[in-house]
PDB file of C-alpha atoms and ligand atoms in Angstrom:
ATOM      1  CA  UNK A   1       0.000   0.000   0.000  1.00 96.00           C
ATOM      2  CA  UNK A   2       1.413   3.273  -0.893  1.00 98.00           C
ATOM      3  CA  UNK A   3       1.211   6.166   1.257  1.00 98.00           C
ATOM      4  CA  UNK A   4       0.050   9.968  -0.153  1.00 98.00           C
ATOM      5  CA  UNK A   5       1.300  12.371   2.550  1.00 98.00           C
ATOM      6  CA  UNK A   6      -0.229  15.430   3.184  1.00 98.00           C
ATOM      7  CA  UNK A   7       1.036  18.648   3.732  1.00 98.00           C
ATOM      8  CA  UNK A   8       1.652  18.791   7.340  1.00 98.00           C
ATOM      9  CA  UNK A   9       3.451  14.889   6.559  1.00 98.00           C
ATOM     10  CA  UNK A  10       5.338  16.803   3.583  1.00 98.00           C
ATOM     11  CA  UNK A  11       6.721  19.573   5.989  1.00 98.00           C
ATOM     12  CA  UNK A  12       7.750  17.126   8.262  1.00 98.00           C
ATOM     13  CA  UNK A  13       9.607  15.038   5.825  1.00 98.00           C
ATOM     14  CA  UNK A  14      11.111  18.364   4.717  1.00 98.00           C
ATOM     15  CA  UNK A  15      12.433  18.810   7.855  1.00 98.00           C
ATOM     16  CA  UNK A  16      14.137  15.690   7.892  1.00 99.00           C
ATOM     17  CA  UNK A  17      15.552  16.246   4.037  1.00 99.00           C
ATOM     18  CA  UNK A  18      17.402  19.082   4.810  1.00 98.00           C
ATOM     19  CA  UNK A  19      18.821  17.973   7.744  1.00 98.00           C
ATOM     20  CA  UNK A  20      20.173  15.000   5.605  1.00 99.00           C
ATOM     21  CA  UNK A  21      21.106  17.086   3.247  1.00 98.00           C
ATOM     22  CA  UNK A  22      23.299  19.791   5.785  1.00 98.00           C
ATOM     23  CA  UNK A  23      24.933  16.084   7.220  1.00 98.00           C
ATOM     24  CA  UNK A  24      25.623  15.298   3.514  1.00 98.00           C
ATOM     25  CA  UNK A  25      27.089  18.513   3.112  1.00 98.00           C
ATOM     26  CA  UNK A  26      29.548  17.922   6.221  1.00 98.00           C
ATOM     27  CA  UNK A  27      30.491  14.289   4.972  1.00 98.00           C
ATOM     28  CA  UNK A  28      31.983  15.560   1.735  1.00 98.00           C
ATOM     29  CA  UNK A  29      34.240  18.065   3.471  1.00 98.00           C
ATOM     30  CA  UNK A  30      35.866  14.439   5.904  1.00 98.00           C
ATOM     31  CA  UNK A  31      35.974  12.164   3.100  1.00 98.00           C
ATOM     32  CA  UNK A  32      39.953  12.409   1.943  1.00 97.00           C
ATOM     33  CA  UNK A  33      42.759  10.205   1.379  1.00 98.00           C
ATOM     34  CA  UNK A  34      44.016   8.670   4.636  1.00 98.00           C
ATOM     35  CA  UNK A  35      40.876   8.704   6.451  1.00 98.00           C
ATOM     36  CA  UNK A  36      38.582   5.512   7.466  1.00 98.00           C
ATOM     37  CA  UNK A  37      35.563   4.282   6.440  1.00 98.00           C
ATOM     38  CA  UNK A  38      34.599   3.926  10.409  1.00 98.00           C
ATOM     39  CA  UNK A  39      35.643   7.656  11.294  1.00 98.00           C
ATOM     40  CA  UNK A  40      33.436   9.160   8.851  1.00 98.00           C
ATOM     41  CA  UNK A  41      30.366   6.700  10.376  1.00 98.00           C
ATOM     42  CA  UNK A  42      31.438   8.008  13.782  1.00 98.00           C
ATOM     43  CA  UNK A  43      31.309  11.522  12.529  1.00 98.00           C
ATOM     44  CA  UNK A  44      28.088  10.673  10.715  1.00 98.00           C
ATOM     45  CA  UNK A  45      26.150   9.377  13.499  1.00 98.00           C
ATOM     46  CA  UNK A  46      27.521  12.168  15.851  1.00 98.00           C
ATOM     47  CA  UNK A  47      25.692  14.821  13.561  1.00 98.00           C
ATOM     48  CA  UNK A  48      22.442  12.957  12.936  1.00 98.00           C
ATOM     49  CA  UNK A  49      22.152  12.869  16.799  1.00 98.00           C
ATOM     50  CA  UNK A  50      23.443  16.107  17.826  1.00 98.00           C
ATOM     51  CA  UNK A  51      19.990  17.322  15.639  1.00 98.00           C
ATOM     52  CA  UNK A  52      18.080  14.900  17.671  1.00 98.00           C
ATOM     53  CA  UNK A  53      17.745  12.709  14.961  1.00 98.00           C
ATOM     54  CA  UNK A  54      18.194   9.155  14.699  1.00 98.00           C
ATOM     55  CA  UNK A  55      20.286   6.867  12.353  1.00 98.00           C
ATOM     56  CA  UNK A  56      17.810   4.988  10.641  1.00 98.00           C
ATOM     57  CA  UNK A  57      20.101   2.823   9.427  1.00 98.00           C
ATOM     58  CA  UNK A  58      21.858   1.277  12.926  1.00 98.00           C
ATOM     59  CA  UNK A  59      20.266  -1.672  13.870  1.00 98.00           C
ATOM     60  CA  UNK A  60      18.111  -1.724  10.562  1.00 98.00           C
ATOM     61  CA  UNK A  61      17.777  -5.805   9.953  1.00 98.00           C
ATOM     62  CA  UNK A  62      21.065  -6.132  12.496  1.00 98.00           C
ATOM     63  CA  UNK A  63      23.329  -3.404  10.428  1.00 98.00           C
ATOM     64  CA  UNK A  64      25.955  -2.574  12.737  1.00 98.00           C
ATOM     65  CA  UNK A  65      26.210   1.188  11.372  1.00 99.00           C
ATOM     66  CA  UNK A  66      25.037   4.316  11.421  1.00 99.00           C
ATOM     67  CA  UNK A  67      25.788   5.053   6.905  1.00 99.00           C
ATOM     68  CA  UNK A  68      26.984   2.648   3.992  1.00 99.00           C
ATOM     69  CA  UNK A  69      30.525   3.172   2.710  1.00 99.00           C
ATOM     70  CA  UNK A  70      30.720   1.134  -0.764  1.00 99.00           C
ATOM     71  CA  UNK A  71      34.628   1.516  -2.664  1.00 99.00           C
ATOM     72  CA  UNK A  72      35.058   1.032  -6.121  1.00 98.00           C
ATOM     73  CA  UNK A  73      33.586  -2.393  -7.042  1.00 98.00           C
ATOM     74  CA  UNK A  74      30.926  -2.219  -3.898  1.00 98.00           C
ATOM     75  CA  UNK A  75      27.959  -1.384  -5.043  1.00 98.00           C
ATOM     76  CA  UNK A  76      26.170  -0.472  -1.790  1.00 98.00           C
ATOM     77  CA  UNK A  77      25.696  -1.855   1.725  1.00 98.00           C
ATOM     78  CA  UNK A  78      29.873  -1.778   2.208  1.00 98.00           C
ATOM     79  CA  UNK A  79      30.133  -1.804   5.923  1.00 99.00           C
ATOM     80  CA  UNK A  80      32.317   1.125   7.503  1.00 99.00           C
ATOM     81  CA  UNK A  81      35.410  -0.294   9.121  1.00 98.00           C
ATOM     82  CA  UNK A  82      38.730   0.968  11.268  1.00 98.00           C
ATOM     83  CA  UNK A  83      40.535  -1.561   8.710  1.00 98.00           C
ATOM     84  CA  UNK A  84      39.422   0.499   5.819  1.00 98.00           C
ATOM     85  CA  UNK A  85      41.531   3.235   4.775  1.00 98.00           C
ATOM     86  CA  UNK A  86      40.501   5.456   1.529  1.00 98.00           C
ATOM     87  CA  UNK A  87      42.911   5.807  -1.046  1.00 98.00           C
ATOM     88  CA  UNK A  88      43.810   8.005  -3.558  1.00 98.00           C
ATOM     89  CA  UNK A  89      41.729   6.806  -7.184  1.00 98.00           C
ATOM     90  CA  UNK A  90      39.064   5.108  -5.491  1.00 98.00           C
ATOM     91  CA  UNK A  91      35.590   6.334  -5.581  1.00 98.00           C
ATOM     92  CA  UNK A  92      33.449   6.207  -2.163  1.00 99.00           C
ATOM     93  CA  UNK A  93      29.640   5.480  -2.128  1.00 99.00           C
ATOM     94  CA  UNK A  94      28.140   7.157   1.261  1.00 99.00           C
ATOM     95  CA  UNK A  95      24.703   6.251   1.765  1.00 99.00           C
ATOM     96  CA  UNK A  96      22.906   7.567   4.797  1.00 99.00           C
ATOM     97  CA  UNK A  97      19.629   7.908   6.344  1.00 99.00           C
ATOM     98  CA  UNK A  98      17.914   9.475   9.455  1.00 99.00           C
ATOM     99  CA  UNK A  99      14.784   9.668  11.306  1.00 99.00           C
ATOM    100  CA  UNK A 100      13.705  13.105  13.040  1.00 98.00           C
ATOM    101  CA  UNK A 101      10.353  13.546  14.400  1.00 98.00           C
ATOM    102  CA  UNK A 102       8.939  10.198  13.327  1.00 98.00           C
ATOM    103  CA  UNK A 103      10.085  10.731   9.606  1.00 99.00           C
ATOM    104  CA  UNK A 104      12.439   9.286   7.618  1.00 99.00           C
ATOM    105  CA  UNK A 105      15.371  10.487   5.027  1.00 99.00           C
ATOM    106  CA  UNK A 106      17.698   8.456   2.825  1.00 99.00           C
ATOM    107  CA  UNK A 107      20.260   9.901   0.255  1.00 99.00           C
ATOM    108  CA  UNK A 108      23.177   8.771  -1.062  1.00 99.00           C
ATOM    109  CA  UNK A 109      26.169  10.172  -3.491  1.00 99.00           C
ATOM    110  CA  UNK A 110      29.506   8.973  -4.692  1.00 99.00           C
ATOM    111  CA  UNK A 111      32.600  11.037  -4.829  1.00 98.00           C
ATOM    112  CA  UNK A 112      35.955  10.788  -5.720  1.00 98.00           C
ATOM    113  CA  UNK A 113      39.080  10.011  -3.350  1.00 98.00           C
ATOM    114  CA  UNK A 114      41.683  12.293  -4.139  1.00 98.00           C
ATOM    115  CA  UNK A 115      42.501  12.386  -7.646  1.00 98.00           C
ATOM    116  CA  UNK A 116      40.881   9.888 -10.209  1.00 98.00           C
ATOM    117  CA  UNK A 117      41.106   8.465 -13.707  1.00 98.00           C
ATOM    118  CA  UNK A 118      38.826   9.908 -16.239  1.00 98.00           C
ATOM    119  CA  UNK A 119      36.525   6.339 -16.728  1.00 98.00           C
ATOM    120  CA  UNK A 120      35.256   6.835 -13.122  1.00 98.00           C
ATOM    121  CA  UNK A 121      34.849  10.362 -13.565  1.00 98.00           C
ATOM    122  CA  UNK A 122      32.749   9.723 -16.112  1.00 98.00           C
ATOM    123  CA  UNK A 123      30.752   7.002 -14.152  1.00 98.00           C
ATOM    124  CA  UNK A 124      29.927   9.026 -11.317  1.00 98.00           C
ATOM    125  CA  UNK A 125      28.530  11.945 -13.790  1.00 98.00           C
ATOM    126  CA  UNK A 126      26.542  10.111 -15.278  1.00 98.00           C
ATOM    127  CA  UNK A 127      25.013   8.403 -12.601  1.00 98.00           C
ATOM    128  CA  UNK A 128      23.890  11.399 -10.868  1.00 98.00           C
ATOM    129  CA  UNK A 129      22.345  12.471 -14.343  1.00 98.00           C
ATOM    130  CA  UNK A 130      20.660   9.028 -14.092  1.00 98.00           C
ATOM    131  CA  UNK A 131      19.008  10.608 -10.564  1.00 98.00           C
ATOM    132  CA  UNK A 132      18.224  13.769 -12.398  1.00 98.00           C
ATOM    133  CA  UNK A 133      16.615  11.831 -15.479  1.00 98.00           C
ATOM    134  CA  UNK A 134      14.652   9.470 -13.103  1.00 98.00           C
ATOM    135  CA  UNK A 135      13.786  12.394 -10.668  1.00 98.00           C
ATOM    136  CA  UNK A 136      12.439  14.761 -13.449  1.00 98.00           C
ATOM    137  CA  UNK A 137       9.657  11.709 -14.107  1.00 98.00           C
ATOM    138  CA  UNK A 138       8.204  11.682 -10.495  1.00 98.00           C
ATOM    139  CA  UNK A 139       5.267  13.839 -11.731  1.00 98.00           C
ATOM    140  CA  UNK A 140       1.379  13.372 -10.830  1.00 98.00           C
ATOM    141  CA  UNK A 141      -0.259  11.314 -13.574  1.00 98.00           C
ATOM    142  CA  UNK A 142       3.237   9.838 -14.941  1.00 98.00           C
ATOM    143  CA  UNK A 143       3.518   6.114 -14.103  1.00 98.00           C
ATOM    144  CA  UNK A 144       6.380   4.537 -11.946  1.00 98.00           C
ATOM    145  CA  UNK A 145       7.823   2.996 -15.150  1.00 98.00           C
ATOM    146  CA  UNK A 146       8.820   6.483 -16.384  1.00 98.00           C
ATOM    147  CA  UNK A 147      11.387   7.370 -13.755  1.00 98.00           C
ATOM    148  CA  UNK A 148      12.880   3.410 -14.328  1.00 98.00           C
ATOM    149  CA  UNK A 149      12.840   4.163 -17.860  1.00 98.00           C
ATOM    150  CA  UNK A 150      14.875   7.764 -17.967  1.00 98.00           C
ATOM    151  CA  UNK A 151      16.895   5.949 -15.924  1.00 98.00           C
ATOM    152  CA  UNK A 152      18.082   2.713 -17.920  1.00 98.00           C
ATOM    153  CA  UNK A 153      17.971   4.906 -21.304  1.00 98.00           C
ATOM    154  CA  UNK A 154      20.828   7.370 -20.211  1.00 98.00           C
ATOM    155  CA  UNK A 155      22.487   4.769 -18.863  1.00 98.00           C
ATOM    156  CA  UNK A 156      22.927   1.819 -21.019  1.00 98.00           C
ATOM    157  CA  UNK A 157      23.068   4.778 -24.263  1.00 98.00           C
ATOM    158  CA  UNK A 158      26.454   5.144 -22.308  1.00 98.00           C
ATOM    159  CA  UNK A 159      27.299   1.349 -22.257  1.00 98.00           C
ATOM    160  CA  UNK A 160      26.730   1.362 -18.514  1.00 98.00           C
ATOM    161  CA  UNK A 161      25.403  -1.532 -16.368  1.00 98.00           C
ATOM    162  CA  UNK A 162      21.975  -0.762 -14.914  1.00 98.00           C
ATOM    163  CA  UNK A 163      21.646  -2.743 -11.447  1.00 98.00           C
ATOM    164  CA  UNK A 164      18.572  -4.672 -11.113  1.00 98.00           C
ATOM    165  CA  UNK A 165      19.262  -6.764  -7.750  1.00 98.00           C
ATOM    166  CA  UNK A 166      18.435  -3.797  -5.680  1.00 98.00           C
ATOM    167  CA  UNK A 167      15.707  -0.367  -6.114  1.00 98.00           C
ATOM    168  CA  UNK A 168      14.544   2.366  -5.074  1.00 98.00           C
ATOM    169  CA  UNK A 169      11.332   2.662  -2.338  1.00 98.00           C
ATOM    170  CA  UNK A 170       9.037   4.540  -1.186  1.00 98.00           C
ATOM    171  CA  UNK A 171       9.919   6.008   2.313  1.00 99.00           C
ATOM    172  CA  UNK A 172       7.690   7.922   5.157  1.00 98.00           C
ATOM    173  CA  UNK A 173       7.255   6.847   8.507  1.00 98.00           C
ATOM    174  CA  UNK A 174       9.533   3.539   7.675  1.00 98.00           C
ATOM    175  CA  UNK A 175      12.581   3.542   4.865  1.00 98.00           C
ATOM    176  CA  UNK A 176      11.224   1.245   2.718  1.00 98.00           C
ATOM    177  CA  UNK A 177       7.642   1.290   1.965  1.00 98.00           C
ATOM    178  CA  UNK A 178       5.782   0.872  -1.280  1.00 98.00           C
ATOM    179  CA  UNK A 179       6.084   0.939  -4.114  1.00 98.00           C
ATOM    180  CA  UNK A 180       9.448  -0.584  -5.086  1.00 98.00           C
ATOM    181  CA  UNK A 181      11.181   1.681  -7.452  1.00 98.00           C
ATOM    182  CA  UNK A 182      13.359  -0.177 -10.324  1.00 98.00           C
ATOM    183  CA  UNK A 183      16.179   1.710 -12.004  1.00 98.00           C
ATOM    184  CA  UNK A 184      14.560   0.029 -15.241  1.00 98.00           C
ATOM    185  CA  UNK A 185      11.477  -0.380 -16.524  1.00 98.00           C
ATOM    186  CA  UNK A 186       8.416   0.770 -19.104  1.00 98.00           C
ATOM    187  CA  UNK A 187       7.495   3.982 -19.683  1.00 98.00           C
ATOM    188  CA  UNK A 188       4.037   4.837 -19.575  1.00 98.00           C
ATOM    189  CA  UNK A 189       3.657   1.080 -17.272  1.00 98.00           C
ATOM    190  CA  UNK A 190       3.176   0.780 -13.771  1.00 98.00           C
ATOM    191  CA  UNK A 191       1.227   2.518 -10.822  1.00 98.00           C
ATOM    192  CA  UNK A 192       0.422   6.239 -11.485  1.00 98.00           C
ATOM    193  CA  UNK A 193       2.176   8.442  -9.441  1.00 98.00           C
ATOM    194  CA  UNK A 194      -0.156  10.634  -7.312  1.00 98.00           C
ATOM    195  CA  UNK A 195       1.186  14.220  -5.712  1.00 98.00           C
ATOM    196  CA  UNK A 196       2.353  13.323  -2.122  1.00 98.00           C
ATOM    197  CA  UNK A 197       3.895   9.765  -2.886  1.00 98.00           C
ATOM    198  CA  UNK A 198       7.186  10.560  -1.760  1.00 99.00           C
ATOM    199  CA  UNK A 199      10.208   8.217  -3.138  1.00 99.00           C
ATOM    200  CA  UNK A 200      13.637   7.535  -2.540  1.00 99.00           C
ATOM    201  CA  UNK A 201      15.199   7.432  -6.294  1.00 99.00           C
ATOM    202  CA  UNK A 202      18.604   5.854  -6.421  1.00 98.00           C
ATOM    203  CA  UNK A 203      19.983   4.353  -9.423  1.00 98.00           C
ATOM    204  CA  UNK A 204      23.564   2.053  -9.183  1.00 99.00           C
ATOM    205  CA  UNK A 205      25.460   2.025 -11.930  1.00 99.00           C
ATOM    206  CA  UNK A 206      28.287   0.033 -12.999  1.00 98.00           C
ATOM    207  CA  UNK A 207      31.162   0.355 -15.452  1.00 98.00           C
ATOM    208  CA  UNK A 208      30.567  -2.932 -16.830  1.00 98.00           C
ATOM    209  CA  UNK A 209      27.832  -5.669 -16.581  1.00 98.00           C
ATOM    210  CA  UNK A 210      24.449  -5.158 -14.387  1.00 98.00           C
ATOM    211  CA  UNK A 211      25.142  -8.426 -12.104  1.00 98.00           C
ATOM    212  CA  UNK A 212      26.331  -8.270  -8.242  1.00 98.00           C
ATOM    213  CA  UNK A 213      26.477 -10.596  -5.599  1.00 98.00           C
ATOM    214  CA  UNK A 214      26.339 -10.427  -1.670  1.00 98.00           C
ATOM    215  CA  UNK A 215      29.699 -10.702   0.751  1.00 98.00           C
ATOM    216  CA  UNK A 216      30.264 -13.172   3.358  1.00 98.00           C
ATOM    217  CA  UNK A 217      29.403 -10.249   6.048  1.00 98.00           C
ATOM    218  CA  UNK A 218      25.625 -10.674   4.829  1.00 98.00           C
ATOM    219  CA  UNK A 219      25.777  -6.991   3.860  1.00 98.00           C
ATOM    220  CA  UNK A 220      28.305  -5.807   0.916  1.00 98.00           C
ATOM    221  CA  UNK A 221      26.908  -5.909  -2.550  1.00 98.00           C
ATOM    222  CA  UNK A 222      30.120  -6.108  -5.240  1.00 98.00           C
ATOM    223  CA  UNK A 223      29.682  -6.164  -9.070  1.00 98.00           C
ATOM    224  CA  UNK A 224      30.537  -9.678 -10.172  1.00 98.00           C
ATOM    225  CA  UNK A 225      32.558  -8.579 -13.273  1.00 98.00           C
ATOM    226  CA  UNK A 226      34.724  -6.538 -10.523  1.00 98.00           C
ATOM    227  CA  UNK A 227      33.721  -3.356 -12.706  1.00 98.00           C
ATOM    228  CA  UNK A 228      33.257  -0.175 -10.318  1.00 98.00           C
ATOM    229  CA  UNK A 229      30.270   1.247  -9.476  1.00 98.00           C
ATOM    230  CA  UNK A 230      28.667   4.609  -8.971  1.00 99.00           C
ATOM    231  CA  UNK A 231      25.130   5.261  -6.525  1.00 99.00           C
ATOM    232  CA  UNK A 232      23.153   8.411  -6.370  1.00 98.00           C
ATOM    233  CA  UNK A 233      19.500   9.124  -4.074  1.00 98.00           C
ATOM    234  CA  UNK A 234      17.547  11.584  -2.599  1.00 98.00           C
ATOM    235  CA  UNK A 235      14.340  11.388  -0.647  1.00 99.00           C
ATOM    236  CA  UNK A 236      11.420  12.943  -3.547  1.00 98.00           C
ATOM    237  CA  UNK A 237       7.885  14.382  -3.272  1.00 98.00           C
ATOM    238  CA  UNK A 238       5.866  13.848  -6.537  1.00 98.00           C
ATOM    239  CA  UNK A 239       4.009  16.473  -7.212  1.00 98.00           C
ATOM    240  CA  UNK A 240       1.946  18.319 -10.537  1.00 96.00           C
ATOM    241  CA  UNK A 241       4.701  19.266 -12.772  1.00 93.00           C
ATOM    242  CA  UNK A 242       8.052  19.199 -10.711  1.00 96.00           C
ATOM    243  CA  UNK A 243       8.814  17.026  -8.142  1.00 98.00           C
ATOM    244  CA  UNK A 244      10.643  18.150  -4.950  1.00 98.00           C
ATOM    245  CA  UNK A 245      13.702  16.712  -4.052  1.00 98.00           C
ATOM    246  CA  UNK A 246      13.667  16.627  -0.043  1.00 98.00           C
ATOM    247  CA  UNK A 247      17.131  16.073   0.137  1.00 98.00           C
ATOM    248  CA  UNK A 248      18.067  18.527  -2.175  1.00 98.00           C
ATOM    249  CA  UNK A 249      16.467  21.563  -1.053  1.00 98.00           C
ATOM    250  CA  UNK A 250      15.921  24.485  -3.044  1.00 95.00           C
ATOM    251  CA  UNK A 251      16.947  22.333  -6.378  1.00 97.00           C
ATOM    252  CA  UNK A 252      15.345  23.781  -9.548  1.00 94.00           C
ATOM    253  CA  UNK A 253      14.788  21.413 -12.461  1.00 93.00           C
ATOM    254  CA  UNK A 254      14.089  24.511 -14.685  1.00 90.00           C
ATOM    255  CA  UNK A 255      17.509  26.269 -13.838  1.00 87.00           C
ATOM    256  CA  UNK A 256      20.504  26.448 -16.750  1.00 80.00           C
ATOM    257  CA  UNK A 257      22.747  23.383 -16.781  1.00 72.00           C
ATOM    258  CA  UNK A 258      25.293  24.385 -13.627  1.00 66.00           C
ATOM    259  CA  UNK A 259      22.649  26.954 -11.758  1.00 61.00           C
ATOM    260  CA  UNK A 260      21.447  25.046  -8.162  1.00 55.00           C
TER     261      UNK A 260
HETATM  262  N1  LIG B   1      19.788   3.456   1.884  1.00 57.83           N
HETATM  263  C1  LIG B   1      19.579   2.050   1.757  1.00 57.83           C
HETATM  264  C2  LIG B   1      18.375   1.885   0.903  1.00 57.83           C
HETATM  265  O1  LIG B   1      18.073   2.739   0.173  1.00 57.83           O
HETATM  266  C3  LIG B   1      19.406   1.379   3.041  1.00 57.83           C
HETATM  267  C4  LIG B   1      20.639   0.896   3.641  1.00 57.83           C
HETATM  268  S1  LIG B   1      20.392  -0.641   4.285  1.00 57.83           S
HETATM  269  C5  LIG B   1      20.817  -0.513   5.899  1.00 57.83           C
HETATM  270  O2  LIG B   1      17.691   0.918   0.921  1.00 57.83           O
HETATM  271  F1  LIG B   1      20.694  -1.635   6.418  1.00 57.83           F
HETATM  272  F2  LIG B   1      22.035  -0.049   5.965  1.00 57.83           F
HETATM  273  F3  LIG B   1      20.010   0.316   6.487  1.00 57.83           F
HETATM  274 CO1  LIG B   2      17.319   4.103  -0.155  1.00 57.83          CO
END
């Protein structure tokens, strides 16, 4: 069953999307060579509860950690660690969510560590343009196949893997509610979106082939061809014409490539 929020629901998830987003913000500036995965969790967490939020992700199904730290050929779910140390050419996935006031946010980006080679450059622009192309479909009246659909296109025109094993949801009161939200799909198929749905959007890319398997730990996702991977999400309203991104706030689909 998917749940339409309302406007005092909306505000409230608001509230939580920026926050996420101001975290975000912070966990770009800690993220260098030299640094571990488990430091930036610590620093994570710290923030999400120093706003009297919670990490939605701690505990979640047993996961020991407060954000997801996924290098190179993890795909998501890596597991933040003292025994992982960033280094330079590697790209970082950092996926986070948080609960504050009884709502949830989830976002993720990946960025590079230090400097990188020009294939994984590529990778990670074009996955976030995968988010945008997605995003821009979360309009009243379009069906759920559309955003799965802008999504595949740009990326398999590039010769990119499109990840099927895991998707998008919806999120509100809990992370992952209905509807489950494919980075693939139909356009013009599916449920139709209604304003107030509210999704979490968050296509994973790979370099190579679409396939991935699951760790020993139970948790870490890695491409089987070994092929890097980028991941992109914000929390998104639907609504008539322009969706909102929660986690973005103040983004303007309308503005000149480079404007925010
Ligand atoms: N952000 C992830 C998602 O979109 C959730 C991480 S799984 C957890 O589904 F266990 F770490 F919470
Ligand atoms: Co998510």
């Amino acid at each position: 069953m998917i749940f339409v929020k309302n406007s005092a629901q909306l505000d409230k998830m608001r509230a939580a999307g920026r926050l996420l987003y101001e975290i975000m913000q912070r966990l770009r500036e800690v993220i260098k060579p030299g640094e571990t995965t488990a430091a930036i969790d610590a620093y994570a967490e710290e923030q999400i509860r120093r706003h009297r939020a919670v990490p939605s992700f701690l505990g979640y199904q047993g996961y020991p950690k407060s954000i997801c730290t996924s290098i190179d050929d993890e795909v998501v779910h890596g597991i933040p660690s003292d025994q992982v140390i960033l280094k330079e050419g590697s790209i970082l996935s950092l996926d986070c969510g948080l609960i504050l006031d009884g709502w949830q946010a989830d976002s993720a980006f990946t960025v590079p560590i230090g400097r990188i080679g020009p294939e994984k450059q590529k990778l990670i622009e074009v996955t976030e343009a995968c988010f945008f192309a997605g995003a821009r479909a979360a309009v009243a009246d379009s069906r759920l196949g559309d955003i799965g659909y802008a999504v595949q296109q740009l990326a398999e025109s590039q010769g990119y893997g499109v990840v099927r094993d895991l998707t998008g949801h919806g999120i509100g009161r809990n992370m992952h509610e209905d509807p489950s939200v494919p980075n693939y799909g139909v356009a013009g198929h599916g449920v139709r979106l209604k304003a107030g749905m509210t999704l979490a959007i968050e296509p994973m890319i790979t370099l190579g082939a679409w396939q991935v398997r699951q760790m020993e730990d139970g948790w870490t996702m890695k491409t089987l061809d070994g092929s890097p991977c980028a991941h992109y999400e914000h929390t998104v309203a639907v609504a008539a014409g322009k969706p909102e991104i929660l986690t973005l706030p103040g983004y303007n689909f309308d503005a000149p490539a480079g404007v925010r």
